[in-house]
Tab-separated table of C-alpha atoms in Angstrom:
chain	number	residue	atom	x	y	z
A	116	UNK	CA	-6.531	17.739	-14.573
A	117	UNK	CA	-9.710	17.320	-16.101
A	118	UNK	CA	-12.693	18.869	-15.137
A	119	UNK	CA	-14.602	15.621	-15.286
A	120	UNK	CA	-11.511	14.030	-13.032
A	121	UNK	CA	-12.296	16.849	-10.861
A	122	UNK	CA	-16.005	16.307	-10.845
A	123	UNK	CA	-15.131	12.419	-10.428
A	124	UNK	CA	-13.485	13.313	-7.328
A	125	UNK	CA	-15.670	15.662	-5.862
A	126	UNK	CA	-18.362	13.127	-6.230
A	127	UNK	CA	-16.126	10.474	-4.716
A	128	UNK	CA	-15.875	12.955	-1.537
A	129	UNK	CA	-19.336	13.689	-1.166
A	130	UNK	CA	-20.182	10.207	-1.062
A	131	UNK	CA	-17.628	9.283	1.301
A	132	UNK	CA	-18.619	12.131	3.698
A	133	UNK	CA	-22.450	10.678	3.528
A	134	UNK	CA	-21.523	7.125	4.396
A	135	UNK	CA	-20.452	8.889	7.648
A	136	UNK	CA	-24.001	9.904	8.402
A	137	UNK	CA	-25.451	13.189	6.778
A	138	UNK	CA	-27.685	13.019	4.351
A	139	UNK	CA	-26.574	13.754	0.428
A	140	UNK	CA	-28.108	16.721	0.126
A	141	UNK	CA	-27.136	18.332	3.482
A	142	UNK	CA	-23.347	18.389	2.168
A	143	UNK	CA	-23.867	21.944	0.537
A	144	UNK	CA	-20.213	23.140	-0.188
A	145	UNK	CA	-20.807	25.910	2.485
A	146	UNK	CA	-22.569	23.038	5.209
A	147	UNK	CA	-19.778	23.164	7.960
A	148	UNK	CA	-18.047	19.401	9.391
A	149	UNK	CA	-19.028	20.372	12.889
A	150	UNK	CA	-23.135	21.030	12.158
A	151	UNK	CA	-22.805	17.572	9.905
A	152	UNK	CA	-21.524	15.984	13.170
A	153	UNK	CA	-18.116	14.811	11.066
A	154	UNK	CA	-15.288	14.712	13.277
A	155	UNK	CA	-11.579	14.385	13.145
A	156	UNK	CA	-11.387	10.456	13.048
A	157	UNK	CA	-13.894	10.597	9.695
A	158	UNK	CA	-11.855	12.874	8.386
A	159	UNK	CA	-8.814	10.594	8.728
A	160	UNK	CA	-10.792	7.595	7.129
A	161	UNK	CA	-11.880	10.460	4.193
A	162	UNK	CA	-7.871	10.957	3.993
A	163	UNK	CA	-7.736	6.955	4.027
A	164	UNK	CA	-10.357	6.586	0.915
A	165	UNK	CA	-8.273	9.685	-1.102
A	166	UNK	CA	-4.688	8.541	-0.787
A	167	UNK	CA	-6.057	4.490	-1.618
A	168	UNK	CA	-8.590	5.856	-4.823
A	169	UNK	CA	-6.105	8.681	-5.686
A	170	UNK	CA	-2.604	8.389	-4.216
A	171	UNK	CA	-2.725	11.548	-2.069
A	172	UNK	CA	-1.559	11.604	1.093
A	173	UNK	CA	-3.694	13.916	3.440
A	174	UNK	CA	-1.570	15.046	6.850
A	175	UNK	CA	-3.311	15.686	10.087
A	176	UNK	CA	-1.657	19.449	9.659
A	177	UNK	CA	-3.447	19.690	5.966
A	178	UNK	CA	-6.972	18.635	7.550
A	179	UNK	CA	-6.389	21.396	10.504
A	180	UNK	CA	-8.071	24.381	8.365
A	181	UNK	CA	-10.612	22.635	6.848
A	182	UNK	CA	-13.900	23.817	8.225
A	183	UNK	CA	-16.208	23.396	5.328
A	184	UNK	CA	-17.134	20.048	2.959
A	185	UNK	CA	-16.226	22.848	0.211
A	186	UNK	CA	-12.954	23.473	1.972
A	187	UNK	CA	-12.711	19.775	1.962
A	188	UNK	CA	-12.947	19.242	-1.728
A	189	UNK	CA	-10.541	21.907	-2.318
A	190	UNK	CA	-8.198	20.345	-0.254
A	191	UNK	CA	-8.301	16.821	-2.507
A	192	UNK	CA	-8.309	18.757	-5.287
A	193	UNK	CA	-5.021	20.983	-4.495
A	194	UNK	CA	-3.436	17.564	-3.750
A	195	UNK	CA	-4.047	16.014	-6.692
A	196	UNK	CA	-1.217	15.524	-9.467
B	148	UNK	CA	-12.022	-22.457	9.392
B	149	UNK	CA	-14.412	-21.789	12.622
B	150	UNK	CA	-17.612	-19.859	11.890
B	151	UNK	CA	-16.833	-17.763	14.753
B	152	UNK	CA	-14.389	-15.761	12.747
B	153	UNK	CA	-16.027	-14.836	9.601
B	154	UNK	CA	-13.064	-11.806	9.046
B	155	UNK	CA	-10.762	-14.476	8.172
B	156	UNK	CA	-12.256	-15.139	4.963
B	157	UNK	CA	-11.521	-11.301	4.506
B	158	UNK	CA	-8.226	-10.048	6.023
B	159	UNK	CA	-5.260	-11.633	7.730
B	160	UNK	CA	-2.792	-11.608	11.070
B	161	UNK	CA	0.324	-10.206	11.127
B	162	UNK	CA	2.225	-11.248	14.276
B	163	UNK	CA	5.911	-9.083	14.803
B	164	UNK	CA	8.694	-11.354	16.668
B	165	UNK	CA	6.201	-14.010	15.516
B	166	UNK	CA	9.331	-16.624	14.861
B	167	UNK	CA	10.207	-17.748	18.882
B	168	UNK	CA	8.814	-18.022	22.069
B	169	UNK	CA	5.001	-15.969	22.737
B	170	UNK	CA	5.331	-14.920	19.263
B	171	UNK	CA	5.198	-18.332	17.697
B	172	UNK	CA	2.981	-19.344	20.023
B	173	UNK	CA	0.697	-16.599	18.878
B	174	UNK	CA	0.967	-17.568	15.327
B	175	UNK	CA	0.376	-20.962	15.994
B	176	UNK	CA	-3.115	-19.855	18.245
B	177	UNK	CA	-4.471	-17.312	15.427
B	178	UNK	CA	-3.876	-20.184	12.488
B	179	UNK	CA	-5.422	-22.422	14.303
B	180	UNK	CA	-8.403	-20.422	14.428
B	181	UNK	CA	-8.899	-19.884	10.862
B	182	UNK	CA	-6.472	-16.411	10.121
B	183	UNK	CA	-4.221	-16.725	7.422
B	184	UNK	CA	-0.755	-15.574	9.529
B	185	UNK	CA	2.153	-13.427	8.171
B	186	UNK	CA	5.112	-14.062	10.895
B	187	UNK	CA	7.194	-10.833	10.915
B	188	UNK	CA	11.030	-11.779	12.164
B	189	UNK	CA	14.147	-9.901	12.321
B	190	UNK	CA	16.816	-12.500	12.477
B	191	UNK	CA	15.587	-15.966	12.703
B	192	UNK	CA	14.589	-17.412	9.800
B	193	UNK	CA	14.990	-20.528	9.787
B	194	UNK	CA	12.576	-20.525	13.249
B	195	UNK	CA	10.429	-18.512	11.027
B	196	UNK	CA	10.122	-21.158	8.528
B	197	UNK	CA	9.594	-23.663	11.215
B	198	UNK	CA	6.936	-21.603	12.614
B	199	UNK	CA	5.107	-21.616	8.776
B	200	UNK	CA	5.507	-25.244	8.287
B	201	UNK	CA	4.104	-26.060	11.572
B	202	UNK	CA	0.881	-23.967	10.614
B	203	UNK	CA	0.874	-25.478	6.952
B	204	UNK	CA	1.096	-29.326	8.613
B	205	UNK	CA	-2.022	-28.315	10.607
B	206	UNK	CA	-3.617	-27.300	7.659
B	207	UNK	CA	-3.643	-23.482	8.100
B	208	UNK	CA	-1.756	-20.811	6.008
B	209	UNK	CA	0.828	-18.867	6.861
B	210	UNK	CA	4.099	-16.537	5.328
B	211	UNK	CA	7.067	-15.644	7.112
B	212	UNK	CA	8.307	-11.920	6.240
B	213	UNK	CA	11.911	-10.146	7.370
B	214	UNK	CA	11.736	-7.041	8.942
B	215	UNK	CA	13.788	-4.779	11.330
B	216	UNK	CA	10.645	-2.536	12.677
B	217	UNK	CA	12.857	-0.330	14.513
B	218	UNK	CA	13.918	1.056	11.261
B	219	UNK	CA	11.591	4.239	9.617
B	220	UNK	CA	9.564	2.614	6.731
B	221	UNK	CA	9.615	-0.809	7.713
B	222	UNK	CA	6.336	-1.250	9.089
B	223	UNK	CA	4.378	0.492	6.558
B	224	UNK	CA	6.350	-2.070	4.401
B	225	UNK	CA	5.542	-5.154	6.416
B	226	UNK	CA	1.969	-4.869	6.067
B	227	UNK	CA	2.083	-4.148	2.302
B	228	UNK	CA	4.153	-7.098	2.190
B	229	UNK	CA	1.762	-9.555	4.163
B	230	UNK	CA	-1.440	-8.148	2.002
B	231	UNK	CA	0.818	-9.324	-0.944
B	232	UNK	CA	1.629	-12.541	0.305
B	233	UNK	CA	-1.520	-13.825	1.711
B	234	UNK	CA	-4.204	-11.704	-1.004
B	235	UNK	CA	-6.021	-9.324	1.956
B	236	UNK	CA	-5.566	-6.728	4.603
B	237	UNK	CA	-4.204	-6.509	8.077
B	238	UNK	CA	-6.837	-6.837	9.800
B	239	UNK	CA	-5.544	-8.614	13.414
B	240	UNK	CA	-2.258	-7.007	14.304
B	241	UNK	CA	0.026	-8.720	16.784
B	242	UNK	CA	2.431	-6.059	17.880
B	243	UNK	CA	4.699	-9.017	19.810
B	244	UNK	CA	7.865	-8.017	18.673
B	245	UNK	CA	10.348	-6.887	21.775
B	246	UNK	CA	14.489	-6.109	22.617
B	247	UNK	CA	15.830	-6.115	25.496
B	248	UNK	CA	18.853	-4.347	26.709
B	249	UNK	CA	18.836	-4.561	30.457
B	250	UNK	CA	20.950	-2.601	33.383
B	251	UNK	CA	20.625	-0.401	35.960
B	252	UNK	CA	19.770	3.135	34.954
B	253	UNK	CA	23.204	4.418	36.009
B	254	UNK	CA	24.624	2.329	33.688
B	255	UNK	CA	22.030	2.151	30.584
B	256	UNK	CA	23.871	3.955	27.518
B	257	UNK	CA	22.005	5.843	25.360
B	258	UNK	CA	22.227	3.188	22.626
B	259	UNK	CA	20.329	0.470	24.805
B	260	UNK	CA	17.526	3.373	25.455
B	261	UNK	CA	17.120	3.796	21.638
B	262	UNK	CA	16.949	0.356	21.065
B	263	UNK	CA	14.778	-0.486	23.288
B	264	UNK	CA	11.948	2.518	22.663
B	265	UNK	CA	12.722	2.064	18.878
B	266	UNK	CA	11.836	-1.244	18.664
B	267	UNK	CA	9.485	-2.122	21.465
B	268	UNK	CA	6.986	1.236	21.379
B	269	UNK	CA	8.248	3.259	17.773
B	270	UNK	CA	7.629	-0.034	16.035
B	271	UNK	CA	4.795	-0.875	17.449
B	272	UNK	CA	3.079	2.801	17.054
B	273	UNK	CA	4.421	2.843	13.681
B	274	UNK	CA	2.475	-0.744	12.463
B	275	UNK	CA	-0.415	-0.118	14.446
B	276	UNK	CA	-0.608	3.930	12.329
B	277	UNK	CA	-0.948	2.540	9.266
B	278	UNK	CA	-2.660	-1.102	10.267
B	279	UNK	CA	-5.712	1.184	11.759
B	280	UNK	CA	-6.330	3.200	8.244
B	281	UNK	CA	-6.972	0.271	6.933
B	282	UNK	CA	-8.990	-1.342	9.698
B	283	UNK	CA	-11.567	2.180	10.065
B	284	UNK	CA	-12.354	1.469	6.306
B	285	UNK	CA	-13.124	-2.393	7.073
B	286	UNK	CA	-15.035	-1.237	10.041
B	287	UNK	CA	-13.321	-4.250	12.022
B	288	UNK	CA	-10.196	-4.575	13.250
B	289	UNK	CA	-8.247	-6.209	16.445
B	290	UNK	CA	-4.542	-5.036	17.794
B	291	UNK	CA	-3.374	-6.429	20.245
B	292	UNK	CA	-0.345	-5.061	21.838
B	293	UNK	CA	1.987	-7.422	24.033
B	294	UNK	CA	3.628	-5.156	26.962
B	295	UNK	CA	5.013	-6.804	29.976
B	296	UNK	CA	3.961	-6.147	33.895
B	297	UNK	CA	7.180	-4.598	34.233
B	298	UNK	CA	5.529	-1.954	32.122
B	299	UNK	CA	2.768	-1.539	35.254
B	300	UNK	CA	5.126	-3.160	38.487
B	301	UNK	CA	8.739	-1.796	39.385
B	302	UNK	CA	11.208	-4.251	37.870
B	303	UNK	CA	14.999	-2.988	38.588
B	304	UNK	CA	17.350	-3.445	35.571
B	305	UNK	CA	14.625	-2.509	33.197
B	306	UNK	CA	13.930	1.405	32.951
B	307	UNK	CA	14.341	1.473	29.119
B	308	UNK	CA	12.130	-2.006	28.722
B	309	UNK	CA	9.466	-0.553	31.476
B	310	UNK	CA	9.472	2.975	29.987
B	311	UNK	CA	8.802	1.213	26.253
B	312	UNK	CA	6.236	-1.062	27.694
B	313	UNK	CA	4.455	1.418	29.839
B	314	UNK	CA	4.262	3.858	26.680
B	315	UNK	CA	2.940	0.467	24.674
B	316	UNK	CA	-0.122	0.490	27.605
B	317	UNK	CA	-0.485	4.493	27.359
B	318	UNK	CA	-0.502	4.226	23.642
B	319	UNK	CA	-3.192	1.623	23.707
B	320	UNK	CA	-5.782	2.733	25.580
B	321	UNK	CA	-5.257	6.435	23.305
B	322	UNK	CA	-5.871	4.417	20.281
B	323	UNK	CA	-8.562	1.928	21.722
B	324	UNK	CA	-10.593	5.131	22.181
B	325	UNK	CA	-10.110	7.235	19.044
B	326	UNK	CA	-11.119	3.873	16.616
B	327	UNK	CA	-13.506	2.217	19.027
B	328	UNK	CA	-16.520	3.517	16.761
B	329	UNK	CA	-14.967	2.148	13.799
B	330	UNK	CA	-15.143	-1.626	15.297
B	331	UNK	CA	-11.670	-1.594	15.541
B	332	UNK	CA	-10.679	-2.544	19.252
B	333	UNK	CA	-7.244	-2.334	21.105
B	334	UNK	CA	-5.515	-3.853	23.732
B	335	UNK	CA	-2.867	-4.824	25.876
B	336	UNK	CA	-1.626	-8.316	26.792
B	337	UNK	CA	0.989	-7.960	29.752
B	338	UNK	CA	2.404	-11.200	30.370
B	339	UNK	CA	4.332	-11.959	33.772
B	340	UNK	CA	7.652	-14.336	33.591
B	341	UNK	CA	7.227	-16.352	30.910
B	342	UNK	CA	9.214	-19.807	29.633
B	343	UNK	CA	10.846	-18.474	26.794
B	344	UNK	CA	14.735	-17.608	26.154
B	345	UNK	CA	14.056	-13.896	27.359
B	346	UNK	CA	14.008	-15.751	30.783
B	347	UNK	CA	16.388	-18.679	31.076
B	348	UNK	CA	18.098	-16.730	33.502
B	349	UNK	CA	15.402	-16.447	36.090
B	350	UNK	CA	15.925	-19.140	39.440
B	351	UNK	CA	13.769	-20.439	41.621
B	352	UNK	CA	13.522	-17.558	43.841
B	353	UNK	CA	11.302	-16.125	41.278
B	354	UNK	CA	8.796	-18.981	41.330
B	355	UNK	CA	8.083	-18.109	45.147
B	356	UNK	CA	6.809	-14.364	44.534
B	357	UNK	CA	4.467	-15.973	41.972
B	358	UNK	CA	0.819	-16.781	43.701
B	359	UNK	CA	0.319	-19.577	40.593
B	360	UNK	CA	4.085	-20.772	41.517
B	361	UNK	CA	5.611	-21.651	37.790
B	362	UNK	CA	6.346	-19.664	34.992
B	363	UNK	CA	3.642	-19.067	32.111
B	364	UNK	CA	4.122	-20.707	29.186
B	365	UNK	CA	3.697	-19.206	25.541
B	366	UNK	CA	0.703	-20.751	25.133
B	367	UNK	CA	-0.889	-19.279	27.901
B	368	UNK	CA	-0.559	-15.844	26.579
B	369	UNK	CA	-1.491	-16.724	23.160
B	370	UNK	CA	-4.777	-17.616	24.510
B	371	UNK	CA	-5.364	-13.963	25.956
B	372	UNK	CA	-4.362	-12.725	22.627
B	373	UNK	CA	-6.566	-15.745	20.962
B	374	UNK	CA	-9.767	-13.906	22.855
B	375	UNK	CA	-8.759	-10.722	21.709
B	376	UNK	CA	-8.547	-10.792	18.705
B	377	UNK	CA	-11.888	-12.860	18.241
B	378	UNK	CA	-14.985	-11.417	17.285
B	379	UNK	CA	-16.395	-12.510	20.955
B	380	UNK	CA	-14.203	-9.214	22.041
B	381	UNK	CA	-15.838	-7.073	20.458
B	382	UNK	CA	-16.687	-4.709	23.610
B	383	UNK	CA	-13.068	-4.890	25.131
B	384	UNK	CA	-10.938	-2.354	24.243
B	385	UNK	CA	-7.945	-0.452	25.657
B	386	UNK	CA	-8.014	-2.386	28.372
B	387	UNK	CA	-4.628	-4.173	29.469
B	388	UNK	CA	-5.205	-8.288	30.192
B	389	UNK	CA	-2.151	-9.381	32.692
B	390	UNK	CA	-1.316	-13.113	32.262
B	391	UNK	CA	0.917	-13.187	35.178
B	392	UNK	CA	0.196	-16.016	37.105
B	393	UNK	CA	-0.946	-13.691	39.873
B	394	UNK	CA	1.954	-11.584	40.291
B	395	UNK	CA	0.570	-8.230	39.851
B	396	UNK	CA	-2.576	-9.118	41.697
């Protein structure tokens, strides 16, 4: 995978994590889901937006140890073909 | 189409067992009021077709699409399939589709259990998974679930319909609350005895323990379903409408 695919879809996550509320620039890698006030059913529409833009599917047991909008990225990313 | 339901011009209604009886009915209702209609059926086709021509003569649009959604796969299919068919998203889902295998518990096998939960809650759960992904994205979305009072009211010969049906209300009001944010609502239609061939057998008796004293008709459940699924409903969900004639009152 490129790096600019990888930028592409680290963009594409960021952006789909701010139409949930936070502002852009709060979504640090290190800024955690809980002190963004994202919750488990944006995380499912996130999961919703990769697998229809990407064709990854994202389980409920993938999205369990993801604390972090870094840790969130990385989880796309891993998925990714 | 009515202004009232400006979605129409951007997703469609699927409606499972949508060939006979409260199904059709609920086809015909939803058309009517502007939703393009995919009518999911397992067996009868030819009351499928009937079903779509009726809409088309009326001037709405509508699909017919086979499906057995007790099987793993097939629901996930049949809304891929009415988004091809009729160019948008699921965005009212009809979970109408229903078996019946009745008997006293003593004497219910384990095959008319399966059969029952498979296709009357497992089917339903598994449309109404991947129907809400897509309706959380659209921020709008309306499923309506048809149970039965025998899923709230004892009804003897019917463990494996009332456990289905009661699991179809539990399921609904879990749901209703984890989307309700998204403007996606859901709810429950439990309809009483209703004139369709799942009660042909039903005498007279029956008519006496029922305060409106006759049986429903399709129609009049299709109009609980109707509100719903409109846009006027936008602050019910997971609640569970009876359309019982006053039996469970």
């Amino acid at each position: 995978m490129s790096t600019a695919t990888r930028d592409a879809v680290s963009r594409k996550i960021v952006e789909t994590l701010a139409s949930f509320g936070p502002a852009i620039d709060d979504l640090r890698p290190e800024a955690t889901l809980e002190e963004l006030d994202i919750d488990s059913l944006d995380i499912a529409e996130l999961a919703q937006v990769v697998e229809d833009e990407y064709g990854v599917e994202i389980s409920g047991d993938d999205a369990a140890g993801v604390t972090t909008v870094g840790d969130t990225i990385d989880l796309v990313l891993a998925k990714l073909p | 189409m009515s202004a009232k339901y400006p979605r129409a011009h951007e997703g469609v209604a699927l409606v499972t067992g949508g060939s006979r009886g409260i199904g059709a009915a609920i086809a015909k209702t939803l058309a009517a009021d502007g939703w393009p209609v995919a009518i999911g059926y397992r067996s009868g086709v030819d009351q499928a077709q009937a079903v779509q021509a009726e809409i088309e003569s009326a001037g709405g649009v509508a699909t017919t699409l086979q499906a057995d959604i007790s099987q793993a796969g097939a629901g996930d299919a049949l809304l891929a399939d009415a988004q091809e068919a009729l160019g948008n998203p699921v965005l009212v889902l009809v979970n109408n589709a229903g078996v019946r295998r009745d008997g006293l518990s003593p004497q219910i096998t384990d095959d008319d259990w399966d059969t029952v939960v498979a296709t009357n809650l497992t089917g339903a759960f598994r449309l109404t998974r991947r129907a809400v992904r897509t309706m959380i994205r659209a921020r709008f979305g309306r499923i309506v679930n048809i149970a039965s009072i025998v899923g709230i009211k004892a009804n003897p010969g019917q463990s494996n319909y009332a456990a289905a049906k009661a699991g179809l209300i539990g399921m609904t009001h879990t749901v209703a609350a984890e989307v309700a944010r998204r403007g996606v609502t859901v709810n429950a239609v439990a309809p009483g005895f209703i004139q369709t061939d799942m009660t042909e057998e039903l005498t007279e008796d029956w008519l006496k323990l029922i305060p409106a004293r006759r049986l429903g008709t399709p129609e009049d459940v299709a109009a609980a379903v109707r509100f719903l699924a409109s846009e006027d409903a936008a602050y019910v969900t997971g609640t569970t409408l009876t359309v019982d004639g006053g039996l469970t009152a």
